[in-house]
Coordinates of C-alpha atoms in Angstrom, one line a residue:
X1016 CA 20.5 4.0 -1.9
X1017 CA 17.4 5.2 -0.3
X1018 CA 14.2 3.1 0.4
X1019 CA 13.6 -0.1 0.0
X1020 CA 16.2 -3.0 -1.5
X1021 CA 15.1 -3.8 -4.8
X1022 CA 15.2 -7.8 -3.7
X1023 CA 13.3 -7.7 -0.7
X1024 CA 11.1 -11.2 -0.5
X1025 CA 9.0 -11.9 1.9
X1026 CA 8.5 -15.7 3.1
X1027 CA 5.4 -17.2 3.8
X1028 CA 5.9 -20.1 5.5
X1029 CA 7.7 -20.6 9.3
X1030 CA 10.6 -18.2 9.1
X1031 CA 13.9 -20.3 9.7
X1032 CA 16.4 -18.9 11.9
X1033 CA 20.4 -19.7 10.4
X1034 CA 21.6 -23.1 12.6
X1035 CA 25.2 -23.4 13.6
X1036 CA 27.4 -26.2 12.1
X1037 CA 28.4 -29.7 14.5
X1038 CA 32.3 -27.6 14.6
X1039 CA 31.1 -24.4 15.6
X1040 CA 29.0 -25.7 18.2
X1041 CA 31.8 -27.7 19.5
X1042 CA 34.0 -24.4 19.7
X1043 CA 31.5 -22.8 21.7
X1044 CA 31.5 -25.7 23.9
X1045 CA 34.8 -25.6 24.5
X1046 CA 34.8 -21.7 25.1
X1047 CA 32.2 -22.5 28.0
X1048 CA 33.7 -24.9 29.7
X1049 CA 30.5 -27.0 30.0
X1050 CA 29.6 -24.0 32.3
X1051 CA 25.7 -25.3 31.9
X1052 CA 25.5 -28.6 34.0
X1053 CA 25.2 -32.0 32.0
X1054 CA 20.6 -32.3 33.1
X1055 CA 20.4 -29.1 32.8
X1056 CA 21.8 -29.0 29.2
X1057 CA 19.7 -32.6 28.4
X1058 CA 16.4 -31.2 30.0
X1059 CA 16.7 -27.8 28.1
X1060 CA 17.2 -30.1 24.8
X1061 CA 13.9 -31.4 25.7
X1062 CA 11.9 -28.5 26.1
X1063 CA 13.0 -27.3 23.1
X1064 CA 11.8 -30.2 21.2
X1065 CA 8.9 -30.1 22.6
X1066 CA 8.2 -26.4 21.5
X1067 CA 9.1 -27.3 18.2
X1068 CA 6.6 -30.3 18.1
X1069 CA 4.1 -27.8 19.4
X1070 CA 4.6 -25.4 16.7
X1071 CA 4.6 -27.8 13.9
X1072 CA 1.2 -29.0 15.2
X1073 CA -0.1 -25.0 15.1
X1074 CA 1.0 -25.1 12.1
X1075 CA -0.7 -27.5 10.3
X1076 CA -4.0 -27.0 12.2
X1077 CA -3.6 -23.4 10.6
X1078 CA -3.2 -24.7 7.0
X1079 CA -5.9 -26.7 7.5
X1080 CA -8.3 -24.5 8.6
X1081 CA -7.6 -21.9 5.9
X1082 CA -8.2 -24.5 3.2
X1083 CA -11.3 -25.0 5.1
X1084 CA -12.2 -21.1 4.6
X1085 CA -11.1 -21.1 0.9
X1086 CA -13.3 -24.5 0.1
X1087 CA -15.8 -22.3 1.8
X1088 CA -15.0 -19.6 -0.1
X1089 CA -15.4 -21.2 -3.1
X1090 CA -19.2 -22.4 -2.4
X1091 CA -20.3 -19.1 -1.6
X1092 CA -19.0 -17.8 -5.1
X1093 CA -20.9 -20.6 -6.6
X1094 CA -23.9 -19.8 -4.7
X1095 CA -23.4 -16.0 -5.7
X1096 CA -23.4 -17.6 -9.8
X1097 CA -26.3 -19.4 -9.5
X1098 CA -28.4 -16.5 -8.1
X1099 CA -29.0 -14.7 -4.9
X1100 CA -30.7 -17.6 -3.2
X1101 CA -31.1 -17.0 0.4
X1102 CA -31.3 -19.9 3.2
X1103 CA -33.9 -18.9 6.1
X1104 CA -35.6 -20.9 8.2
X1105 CA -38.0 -18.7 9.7
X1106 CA -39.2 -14.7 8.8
X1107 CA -39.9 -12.8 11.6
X1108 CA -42.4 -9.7 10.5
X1109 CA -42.0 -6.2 11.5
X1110 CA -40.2 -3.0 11.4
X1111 CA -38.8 -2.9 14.9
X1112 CA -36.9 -6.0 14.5
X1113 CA -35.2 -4.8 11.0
X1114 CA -34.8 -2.0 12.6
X1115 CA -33.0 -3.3 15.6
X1116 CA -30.5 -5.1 12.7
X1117 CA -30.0 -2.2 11.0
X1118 CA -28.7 -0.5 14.3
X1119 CA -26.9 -3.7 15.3
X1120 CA -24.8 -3.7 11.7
X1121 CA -23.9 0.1 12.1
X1122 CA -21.3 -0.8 15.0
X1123 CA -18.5 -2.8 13.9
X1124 CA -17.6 -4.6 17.7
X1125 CA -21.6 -5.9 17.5
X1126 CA -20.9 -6.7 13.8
X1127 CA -18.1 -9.4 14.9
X1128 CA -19.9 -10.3 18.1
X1129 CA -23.0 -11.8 15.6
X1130 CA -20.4 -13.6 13.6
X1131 CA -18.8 -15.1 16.8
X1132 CA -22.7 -15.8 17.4
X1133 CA -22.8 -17.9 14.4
X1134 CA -19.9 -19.6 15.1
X1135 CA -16.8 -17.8 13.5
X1136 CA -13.4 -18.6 14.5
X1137 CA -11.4 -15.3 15.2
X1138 CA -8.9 -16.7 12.3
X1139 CA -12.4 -17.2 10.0
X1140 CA -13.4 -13.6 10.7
X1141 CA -9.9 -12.1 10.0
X1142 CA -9.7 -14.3 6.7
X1143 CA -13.1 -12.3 6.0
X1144 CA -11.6 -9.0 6.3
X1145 CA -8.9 -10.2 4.1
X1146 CA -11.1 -11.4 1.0
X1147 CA -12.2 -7.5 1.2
X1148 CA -15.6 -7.6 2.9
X1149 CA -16.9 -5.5 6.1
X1150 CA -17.8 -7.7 8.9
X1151 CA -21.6 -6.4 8.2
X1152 CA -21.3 -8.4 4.7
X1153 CA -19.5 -10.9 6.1
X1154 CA -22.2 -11.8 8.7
X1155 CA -24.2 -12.5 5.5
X1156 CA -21.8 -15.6 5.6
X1157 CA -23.6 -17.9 7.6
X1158 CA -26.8 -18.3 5.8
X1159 CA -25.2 -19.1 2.8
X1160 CA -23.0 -21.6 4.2
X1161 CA -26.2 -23.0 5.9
X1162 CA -24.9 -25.9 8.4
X1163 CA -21.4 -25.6 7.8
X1164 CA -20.6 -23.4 11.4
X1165 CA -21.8 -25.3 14.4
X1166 CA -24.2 -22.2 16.3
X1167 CA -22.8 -21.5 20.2
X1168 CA -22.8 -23.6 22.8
X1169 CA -25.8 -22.5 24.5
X1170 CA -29.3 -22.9 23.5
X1171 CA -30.5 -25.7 20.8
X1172 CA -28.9 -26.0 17.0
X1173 CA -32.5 -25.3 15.7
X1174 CA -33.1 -22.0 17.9
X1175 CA -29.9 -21.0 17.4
X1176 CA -30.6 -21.1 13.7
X1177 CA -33.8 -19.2 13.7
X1178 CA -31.8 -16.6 15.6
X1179 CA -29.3 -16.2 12.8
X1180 CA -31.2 -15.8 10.2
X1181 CA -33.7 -13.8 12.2
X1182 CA -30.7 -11.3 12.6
X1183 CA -28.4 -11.7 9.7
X1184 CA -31.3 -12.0 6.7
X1185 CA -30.8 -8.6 5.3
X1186 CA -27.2 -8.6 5.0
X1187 CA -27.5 -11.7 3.0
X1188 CA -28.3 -9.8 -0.4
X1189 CA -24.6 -7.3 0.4
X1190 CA -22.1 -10.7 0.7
X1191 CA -23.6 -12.1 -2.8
X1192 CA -23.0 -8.9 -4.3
X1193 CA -19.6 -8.5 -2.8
X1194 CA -18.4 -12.0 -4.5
X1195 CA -19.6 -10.3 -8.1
X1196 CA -17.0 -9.1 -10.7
X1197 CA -15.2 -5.9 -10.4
X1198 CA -17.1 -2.3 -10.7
X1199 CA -14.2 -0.8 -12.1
X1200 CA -12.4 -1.8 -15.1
X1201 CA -8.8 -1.3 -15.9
X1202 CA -6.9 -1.5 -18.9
X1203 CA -3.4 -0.9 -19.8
X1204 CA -2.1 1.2 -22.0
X1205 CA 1.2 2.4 -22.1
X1206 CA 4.9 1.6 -20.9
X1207 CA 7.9 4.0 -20.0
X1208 CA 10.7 2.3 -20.1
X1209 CA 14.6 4.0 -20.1
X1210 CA 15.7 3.9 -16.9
X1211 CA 19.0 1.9 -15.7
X1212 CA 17.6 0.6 -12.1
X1213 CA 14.4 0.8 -10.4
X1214 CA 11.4 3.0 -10.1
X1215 CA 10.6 4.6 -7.1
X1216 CA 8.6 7.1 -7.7
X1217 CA 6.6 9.0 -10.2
X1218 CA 4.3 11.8 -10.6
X1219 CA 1.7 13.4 -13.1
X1220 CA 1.7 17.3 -13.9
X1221 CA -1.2 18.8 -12.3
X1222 CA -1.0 21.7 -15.0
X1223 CA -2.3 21.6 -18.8
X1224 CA 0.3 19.7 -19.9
X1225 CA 0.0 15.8 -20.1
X1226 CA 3.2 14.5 -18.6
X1227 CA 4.7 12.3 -15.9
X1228 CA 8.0 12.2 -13.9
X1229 CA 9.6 9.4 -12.4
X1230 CA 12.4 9.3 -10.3
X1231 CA 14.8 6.4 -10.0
X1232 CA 18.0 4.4 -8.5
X1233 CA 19.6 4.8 -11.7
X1234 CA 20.3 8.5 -9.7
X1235 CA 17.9 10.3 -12.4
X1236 CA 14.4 11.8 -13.0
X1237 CA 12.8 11.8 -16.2
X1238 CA 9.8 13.6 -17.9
X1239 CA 7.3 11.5 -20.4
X1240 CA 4.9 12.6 -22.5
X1241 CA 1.9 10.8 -21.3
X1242 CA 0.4 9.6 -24.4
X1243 CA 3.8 9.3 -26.7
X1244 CA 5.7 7.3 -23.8
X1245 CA 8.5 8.6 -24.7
X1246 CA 11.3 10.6 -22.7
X1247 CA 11.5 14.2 -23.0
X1248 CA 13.7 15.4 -20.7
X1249 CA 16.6 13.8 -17.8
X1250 CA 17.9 15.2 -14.8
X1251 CA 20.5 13.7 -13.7
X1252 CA 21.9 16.6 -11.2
X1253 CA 21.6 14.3 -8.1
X1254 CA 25.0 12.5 -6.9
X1255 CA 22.6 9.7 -5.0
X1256 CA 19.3 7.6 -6.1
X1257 CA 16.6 9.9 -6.4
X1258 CA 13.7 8.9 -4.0
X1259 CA 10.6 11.5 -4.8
X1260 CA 9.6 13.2 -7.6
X1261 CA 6.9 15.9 -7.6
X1262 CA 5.8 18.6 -9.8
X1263 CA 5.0 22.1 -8.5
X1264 CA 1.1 23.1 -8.3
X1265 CA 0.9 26.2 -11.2
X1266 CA 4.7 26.8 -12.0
X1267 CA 6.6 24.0 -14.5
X1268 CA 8.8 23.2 -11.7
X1269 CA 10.0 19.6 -10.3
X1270 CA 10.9 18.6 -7.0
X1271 CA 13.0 15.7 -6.2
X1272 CA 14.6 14.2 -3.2
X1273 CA 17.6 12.1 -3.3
X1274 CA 20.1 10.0 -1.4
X1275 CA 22.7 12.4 -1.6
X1276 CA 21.1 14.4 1.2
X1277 CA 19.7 17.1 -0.7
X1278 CA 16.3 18.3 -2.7
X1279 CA 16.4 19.7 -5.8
X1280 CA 14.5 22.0 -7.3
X1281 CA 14.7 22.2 -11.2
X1282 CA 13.2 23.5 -14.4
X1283 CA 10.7 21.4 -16.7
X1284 CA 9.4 23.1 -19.7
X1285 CA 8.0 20.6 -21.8
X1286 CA 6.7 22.5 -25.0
X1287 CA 3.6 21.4 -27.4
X1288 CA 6.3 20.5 -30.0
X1289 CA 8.0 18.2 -27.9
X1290 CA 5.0 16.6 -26.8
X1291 CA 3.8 16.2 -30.8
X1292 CA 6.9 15.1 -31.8
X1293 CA 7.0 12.1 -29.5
X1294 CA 3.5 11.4 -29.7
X1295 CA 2.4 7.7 -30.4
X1296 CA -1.2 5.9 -30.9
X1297 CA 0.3 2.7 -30.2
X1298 CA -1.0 0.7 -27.5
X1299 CA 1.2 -1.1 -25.1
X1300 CA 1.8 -4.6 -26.4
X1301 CA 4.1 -6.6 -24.0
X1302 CA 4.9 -9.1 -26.4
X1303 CA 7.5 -6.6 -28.0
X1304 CA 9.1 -6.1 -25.1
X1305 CA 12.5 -6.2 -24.2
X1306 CA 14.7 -7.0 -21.6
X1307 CA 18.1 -5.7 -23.0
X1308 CA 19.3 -3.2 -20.9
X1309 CA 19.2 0.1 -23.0
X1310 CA 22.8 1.5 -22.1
X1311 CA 21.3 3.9 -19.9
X1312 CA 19.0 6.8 -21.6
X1313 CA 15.6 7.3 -21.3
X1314 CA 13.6 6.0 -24.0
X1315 CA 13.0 8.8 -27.3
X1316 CA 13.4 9.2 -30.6
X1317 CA 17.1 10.6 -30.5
X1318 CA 17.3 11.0 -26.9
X1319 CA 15.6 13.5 -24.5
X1320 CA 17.4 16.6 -23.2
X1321 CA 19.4 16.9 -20.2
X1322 CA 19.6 18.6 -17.3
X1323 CA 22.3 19.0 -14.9
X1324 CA 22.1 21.9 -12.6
X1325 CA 19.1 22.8 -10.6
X1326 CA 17.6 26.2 -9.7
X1327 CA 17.8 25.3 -5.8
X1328 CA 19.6 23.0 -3.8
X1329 CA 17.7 22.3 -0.6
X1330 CA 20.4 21.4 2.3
X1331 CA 20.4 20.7 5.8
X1332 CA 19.8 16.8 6.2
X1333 CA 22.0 14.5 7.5
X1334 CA 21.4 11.2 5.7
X1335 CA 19.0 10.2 2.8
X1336 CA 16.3 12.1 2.0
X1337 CA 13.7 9.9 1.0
X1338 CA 10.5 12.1 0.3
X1339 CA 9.5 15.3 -0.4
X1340 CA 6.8 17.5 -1.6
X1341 CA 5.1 21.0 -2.2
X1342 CA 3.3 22.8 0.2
X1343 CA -0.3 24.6 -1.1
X1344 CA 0.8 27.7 -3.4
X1345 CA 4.1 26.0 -3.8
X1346 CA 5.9 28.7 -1.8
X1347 CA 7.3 26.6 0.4
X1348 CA 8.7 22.8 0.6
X1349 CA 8.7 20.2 2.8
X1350 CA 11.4 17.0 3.4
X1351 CA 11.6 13.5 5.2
X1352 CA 14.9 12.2 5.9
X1353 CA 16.3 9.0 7.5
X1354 CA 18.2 11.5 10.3
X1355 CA 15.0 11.7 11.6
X1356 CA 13.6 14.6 11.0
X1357 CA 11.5 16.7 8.4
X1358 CA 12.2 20.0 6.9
X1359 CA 10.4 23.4 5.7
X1360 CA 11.8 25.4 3.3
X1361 CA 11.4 28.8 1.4
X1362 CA 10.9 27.6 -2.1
X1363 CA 12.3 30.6 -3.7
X1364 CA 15.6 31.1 -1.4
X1365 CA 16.1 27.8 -0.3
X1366 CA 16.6 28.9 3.3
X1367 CA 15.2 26.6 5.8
X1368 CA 12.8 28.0 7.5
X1369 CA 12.0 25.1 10.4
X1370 CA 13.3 21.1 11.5
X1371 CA 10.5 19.0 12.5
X1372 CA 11.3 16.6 15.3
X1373 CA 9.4 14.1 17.0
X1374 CA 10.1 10.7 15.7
X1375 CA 12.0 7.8 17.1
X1376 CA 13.3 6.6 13.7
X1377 CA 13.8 6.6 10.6
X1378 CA 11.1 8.6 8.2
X1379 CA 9.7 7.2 5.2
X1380 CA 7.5 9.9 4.1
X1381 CA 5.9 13.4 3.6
X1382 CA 2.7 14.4 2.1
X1383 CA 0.9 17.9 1.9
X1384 CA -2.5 18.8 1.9
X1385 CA -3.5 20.1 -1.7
X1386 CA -5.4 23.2 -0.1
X1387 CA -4.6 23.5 3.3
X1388 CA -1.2 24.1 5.4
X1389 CA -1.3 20.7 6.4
X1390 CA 2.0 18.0 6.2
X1391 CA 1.9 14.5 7.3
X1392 CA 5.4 12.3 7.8
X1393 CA 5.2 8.6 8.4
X1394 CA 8.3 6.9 9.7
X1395 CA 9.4 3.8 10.7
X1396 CA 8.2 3.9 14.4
X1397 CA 5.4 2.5 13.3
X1398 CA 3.1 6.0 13.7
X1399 CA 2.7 9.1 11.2
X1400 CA 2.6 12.5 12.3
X1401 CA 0.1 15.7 11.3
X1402 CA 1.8 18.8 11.4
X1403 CA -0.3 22.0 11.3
X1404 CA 1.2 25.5 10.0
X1405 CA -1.9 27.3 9.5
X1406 CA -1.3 28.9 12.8
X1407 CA 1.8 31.2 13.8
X1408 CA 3.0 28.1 15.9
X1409 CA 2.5 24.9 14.7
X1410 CA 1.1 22.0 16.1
X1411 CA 1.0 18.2 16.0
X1412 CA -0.7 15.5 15.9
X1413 CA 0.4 11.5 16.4
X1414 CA -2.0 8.8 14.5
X1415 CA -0.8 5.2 16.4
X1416 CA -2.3 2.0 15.0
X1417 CA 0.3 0.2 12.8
X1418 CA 2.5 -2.4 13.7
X1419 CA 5.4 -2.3 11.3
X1420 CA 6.8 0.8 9.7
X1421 CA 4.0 3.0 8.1
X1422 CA 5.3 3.5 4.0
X1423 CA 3.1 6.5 2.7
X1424 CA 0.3 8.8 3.9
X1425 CA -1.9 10.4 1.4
X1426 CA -4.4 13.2 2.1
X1427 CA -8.1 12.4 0.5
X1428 CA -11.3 14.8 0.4
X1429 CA -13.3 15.8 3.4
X1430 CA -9.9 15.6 5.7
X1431 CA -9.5 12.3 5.8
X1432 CA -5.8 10.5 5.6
X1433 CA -4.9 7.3 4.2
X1434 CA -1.9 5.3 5.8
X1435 CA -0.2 2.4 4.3
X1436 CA 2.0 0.2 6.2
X1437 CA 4.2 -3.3 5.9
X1438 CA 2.1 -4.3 8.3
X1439 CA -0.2 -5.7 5.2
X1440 CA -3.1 -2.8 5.7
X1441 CA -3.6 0.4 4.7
X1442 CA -6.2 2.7 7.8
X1443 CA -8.8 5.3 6.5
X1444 CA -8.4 8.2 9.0
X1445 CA -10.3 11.4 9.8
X1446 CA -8.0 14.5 10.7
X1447 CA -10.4 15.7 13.6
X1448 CA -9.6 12.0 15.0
X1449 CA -6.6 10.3 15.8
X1450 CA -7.7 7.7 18.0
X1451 CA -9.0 5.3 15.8
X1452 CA -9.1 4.9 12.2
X1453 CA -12.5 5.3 10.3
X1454 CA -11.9 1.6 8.5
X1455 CA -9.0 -0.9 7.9
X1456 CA -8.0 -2.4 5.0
X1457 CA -5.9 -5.8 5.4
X1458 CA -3.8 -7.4 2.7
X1459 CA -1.8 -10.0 2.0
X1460 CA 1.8 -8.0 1.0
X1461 CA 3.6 -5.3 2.8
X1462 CA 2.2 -2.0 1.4
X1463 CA 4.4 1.1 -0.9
X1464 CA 3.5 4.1 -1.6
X1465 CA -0.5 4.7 -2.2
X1466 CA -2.1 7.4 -3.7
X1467 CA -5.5 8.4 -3.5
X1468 CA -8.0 9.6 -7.1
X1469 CA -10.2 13.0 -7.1
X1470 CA -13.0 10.6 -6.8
X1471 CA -11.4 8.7 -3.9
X1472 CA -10.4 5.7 -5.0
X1473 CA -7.2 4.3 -3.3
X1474 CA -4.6 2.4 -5.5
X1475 CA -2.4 0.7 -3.4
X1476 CA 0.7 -1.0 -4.6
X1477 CA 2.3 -4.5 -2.8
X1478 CA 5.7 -5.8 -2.7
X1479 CA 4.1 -9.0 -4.2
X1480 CA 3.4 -7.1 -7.6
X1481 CA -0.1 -6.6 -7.4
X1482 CA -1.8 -3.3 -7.6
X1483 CA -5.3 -3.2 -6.1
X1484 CA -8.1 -0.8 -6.1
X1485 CA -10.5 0.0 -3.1
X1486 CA -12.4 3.0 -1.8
X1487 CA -12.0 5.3 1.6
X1488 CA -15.2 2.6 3.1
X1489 CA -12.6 -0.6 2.7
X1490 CA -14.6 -1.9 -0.2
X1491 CA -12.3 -3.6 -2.9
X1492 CA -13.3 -2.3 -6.2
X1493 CA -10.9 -4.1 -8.5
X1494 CA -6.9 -5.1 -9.1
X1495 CA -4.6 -4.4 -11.8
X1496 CA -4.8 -6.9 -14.3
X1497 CA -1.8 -9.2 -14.4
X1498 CA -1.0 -11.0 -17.9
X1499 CA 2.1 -13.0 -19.4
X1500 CA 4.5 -10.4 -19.7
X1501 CA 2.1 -7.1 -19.3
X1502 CA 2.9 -6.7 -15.4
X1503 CA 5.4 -5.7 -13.3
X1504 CA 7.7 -8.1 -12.3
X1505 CA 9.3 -7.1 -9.1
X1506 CA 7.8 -4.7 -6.2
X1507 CA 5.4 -1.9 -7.4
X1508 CA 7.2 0.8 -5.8
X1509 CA 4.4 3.9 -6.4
X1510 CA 1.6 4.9 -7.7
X1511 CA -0.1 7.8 -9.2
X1512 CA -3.7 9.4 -10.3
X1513 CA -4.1 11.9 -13.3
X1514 CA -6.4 14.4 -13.5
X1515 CA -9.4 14.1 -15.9
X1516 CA -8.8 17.5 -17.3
X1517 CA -5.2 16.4 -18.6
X1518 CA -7.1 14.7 -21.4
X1519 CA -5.0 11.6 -21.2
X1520 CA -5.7 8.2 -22.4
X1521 CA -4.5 6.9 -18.9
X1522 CA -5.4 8.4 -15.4
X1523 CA -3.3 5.7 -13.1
X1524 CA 0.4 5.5 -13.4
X1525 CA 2.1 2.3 -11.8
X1526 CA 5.8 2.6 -11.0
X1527 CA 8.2 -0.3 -10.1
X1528 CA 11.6 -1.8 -8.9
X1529 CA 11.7 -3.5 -12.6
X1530 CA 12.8 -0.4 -14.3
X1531 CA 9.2 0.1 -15.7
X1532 CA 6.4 2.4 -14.9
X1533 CA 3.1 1.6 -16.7
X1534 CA 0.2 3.7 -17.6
X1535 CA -3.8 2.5 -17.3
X1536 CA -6.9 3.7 -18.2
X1537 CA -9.0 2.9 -15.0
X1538 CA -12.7 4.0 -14.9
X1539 CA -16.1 2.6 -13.2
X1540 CA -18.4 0.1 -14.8
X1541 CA -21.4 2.6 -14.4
X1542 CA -18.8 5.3 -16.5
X1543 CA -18.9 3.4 -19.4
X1544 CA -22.3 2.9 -19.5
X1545 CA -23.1 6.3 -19.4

């Protein structure tokens, strides 16, 4: 089965590594021989106890100092409630010195060199980053904690005081709006539930027709109507679990990738009858909800219709195929395998037409550019790759800063590229520069695959179940509402934005590894007002 294993927890406490029993330790003693001397074996012992002790001390000084940041935490958010109340000591008239802030708070190295001014612990400003504020905001911090952070060690308390709040007064106003409720609201809507195993993908029609595909372990891909949540057509011509799902840019065509080695290419007319006759104004209530398994078909009033053979079988891989998407024009098509490698093929022949190679291991996925001959591939070596075929012979282009195996890459307006990774942070990049990414986003769960709205809003889904909402500048904008029994409960696999112009009740689609994919009506605050 390709991707990820459905049961996949992460710890987070101190990992423990599996001990050996008193009688299997004996038997490797014997084995030896005692080859290590007698002190030698005591002494080591020692040192190793030692360590331990060590470790046990780090870590409970880092437990307590993060319930020292989220007591912190907490008094700024009351601070934020009872009004924007600012703590200065002394107002320093002027536009050169605002000025000089200004300039200071463009550059983030000088941003964290004022909080390490103020007295910031590197762990306090990376706890910073992680409730979702820029270190500009964050520098904010210190005036409404007042005398909580000791200032530097050189210079006077009271001068060092002045100096802070002489540098960090009009960023005050940003970290009390930051601690505010959510500008976007987000409601859900509708379930889609059928399949046999887990979720790991789905897709919304970028035609006239509201729809969705999904594309499961179950070794199927279904088509829903959108606002009936019902089924209206399977495909269950795959031998392996089916990995991607993607529908083709004008033509009512599907592309899915499977662990079976091969992509498919298939038919998917979905008709206006079909879609009235499975249409539903129910809401989603989760209380009605079941957990029975449903013997295997998708969800619809007397079943959906099947589909067995595709028009195109895309071969050539030597191991799961885990991704795979449409290049611009949908002529051609473009795969990421575990063998290593990616694939271009002719759409309408299914010829292969050129192997891309260049990473060290396994990939984990593909993404084309809506408009421009442009393909990234992430893989598990921890970097993604642009490939450029807008020229007779391509080039390429290798985007380093993860530390763990990047998950997804996602094109977004005005070249940029989002990355995801289970390193816990998902990188805003611009094409026209891979050296370092344009802002970083740090989490607290290993990352799936994102996806990023026509108005640039990135959803990205966690293996902790969450769902959460920020835009291309790092800002946090909301999460997913979770409620008894109206979430997902295992890993949110994928996600997926709808187009406006579908006319849908819901424009964010959340696939998971609990068999379900839900559908939500996301839109800004300022939206509904107007």
């Amino acid at each position: 089965m390709g991707g990820k294993s459905g049961g996949k927890k992460r710890s987070g406490g101190v990992p423990r590594v599996r001990s050996h029993t008193d009688a299997e330790l004996q038997y490797y003693r014997e084995q030896d021989h005692d080859v290590l001397p007698p002190h030698l074996r005591v002494r080591l012992q020692d040192l190793f106890l030692q360590i331990e002790k060590e470790f046990e001390g780090l870590y409970t000084d880092n437990l307590a100092l993060q319930e020292k940041v989220d007591n912190l935490t907490e008094r700024v958010e009351r601070e934020s409630v009872a009004g924007e109340r600012v703590i200065c000591t002394e107002e320093v008239d002027g536009s050169s010195t605002k000025g000089g802030m200004k300039s200071k708070c463009s550059s983030p190295s000088l941003q964290l060199d004022m909080l390490h001014e103020c007295g910031f612990l590197p762990w306090a400003t990376d706890r910073i980053t992680h409730m979702g504020l820029s270190p500009c905001n964050a520098s904010g911090m210190y005036l409404l904690l007042g005398s909580q952070f000791s200032g530097p060690t050189t210079g006077g308390p009271s001068s060092q005081k002045i100096k802070a709040a002489n540098k960090l007064r009009v960023q005050t106003s940003k970290i009390v709006s930051s601690f505010k409720n959510d500008s976007v609201s987000c409601r859900m809507v509708r379930e889609y539930v059928g399949h046999r195993d887990g979720v790991w993908d789905v897709a919304v029609s970028r035609g006239g027709t509201p729809v969705i595909a999904t594309a499961s372990a179950d070794q199927t891909a279904c088509v829903w109507g959108i606002d009936g949540g019902k089924s209206l057509l399977q495909y269950t011509g795959h031998s392996g679990s089916v990995n991607s799902v993607k529908f083709h840019p004008t033509k009512d065509l599907i592309l899915t990738s499977s662990g079976d080695h091969t992509a498919h290419i298939w038919q998917a007319v979905i008709t206006p009858d079909q879609l009235r006759a499975h249409s539903s104004e129910d809401e989603v209530d989760g209380s009605d909800r079941e957990d029975e398994d449903d013997g295997g078909r998708c969800d619809g009033a007397g079943g959906p219709s099947t589909l067995r053979t595709p028009l195109r079988e895309l071969t050539g891989h030597t191991s799961v195929v885990i991704a795979a998407d449409w290049l611009p024009g949908g002529d051609q098509a473009i795969t990421a395998a575990w063998d290593r490698t990616a694939n271009l093929y002719d759409a309408h022949t299914g010829e292969l037409l050129s192997q891309l190679i260049g990473h060290d291991q396994e990939l984990t996925h593909c993404c084309s550019h809506p408009t421009q001959r442009l393909v990234v591939t992430a893989s598990k070596d921890t970097t993604f790759r642009l490939w450029d075929f807008r020229e007779t012979i391509h080039s390429v282009s290798v985007f380093q800063g993860h530390t763990e195996s990047v998950t997804s890459v996602s094109f977004a307006r005005d070249d940029k590229v989002v990355s995801g990774s289970d390193d816990r942070s998902v990188k805003v990049w611009d094409v026209k520069n891979m050296r370092s990414p344009l802002a970083t986003i740090r989490l607290d769960s290993p990352v799936n695959r994102l996806a990023v709205s026509p108005t640039n809003v990135i959803a990205i889904p966690h293996d902790n179940r969450h769902v959460r909402l920020y835009d291309l500048a790092g800002t946090r904008l909301a999460r997913l509402p979770r409620s008894n029994r109206q979430c997902h409960r295992r890993m949110v696999c994928s996600v997926a934005w709808g187009e406006d112009s579908l006319g849908a009740r819901c424009n964010l689609f959340t696939a998971g590894f609990d068999r379900v994919v839900y559908g939500w009506s996301v839109h800004s605050d300022k939206e509904g007002k107007d």
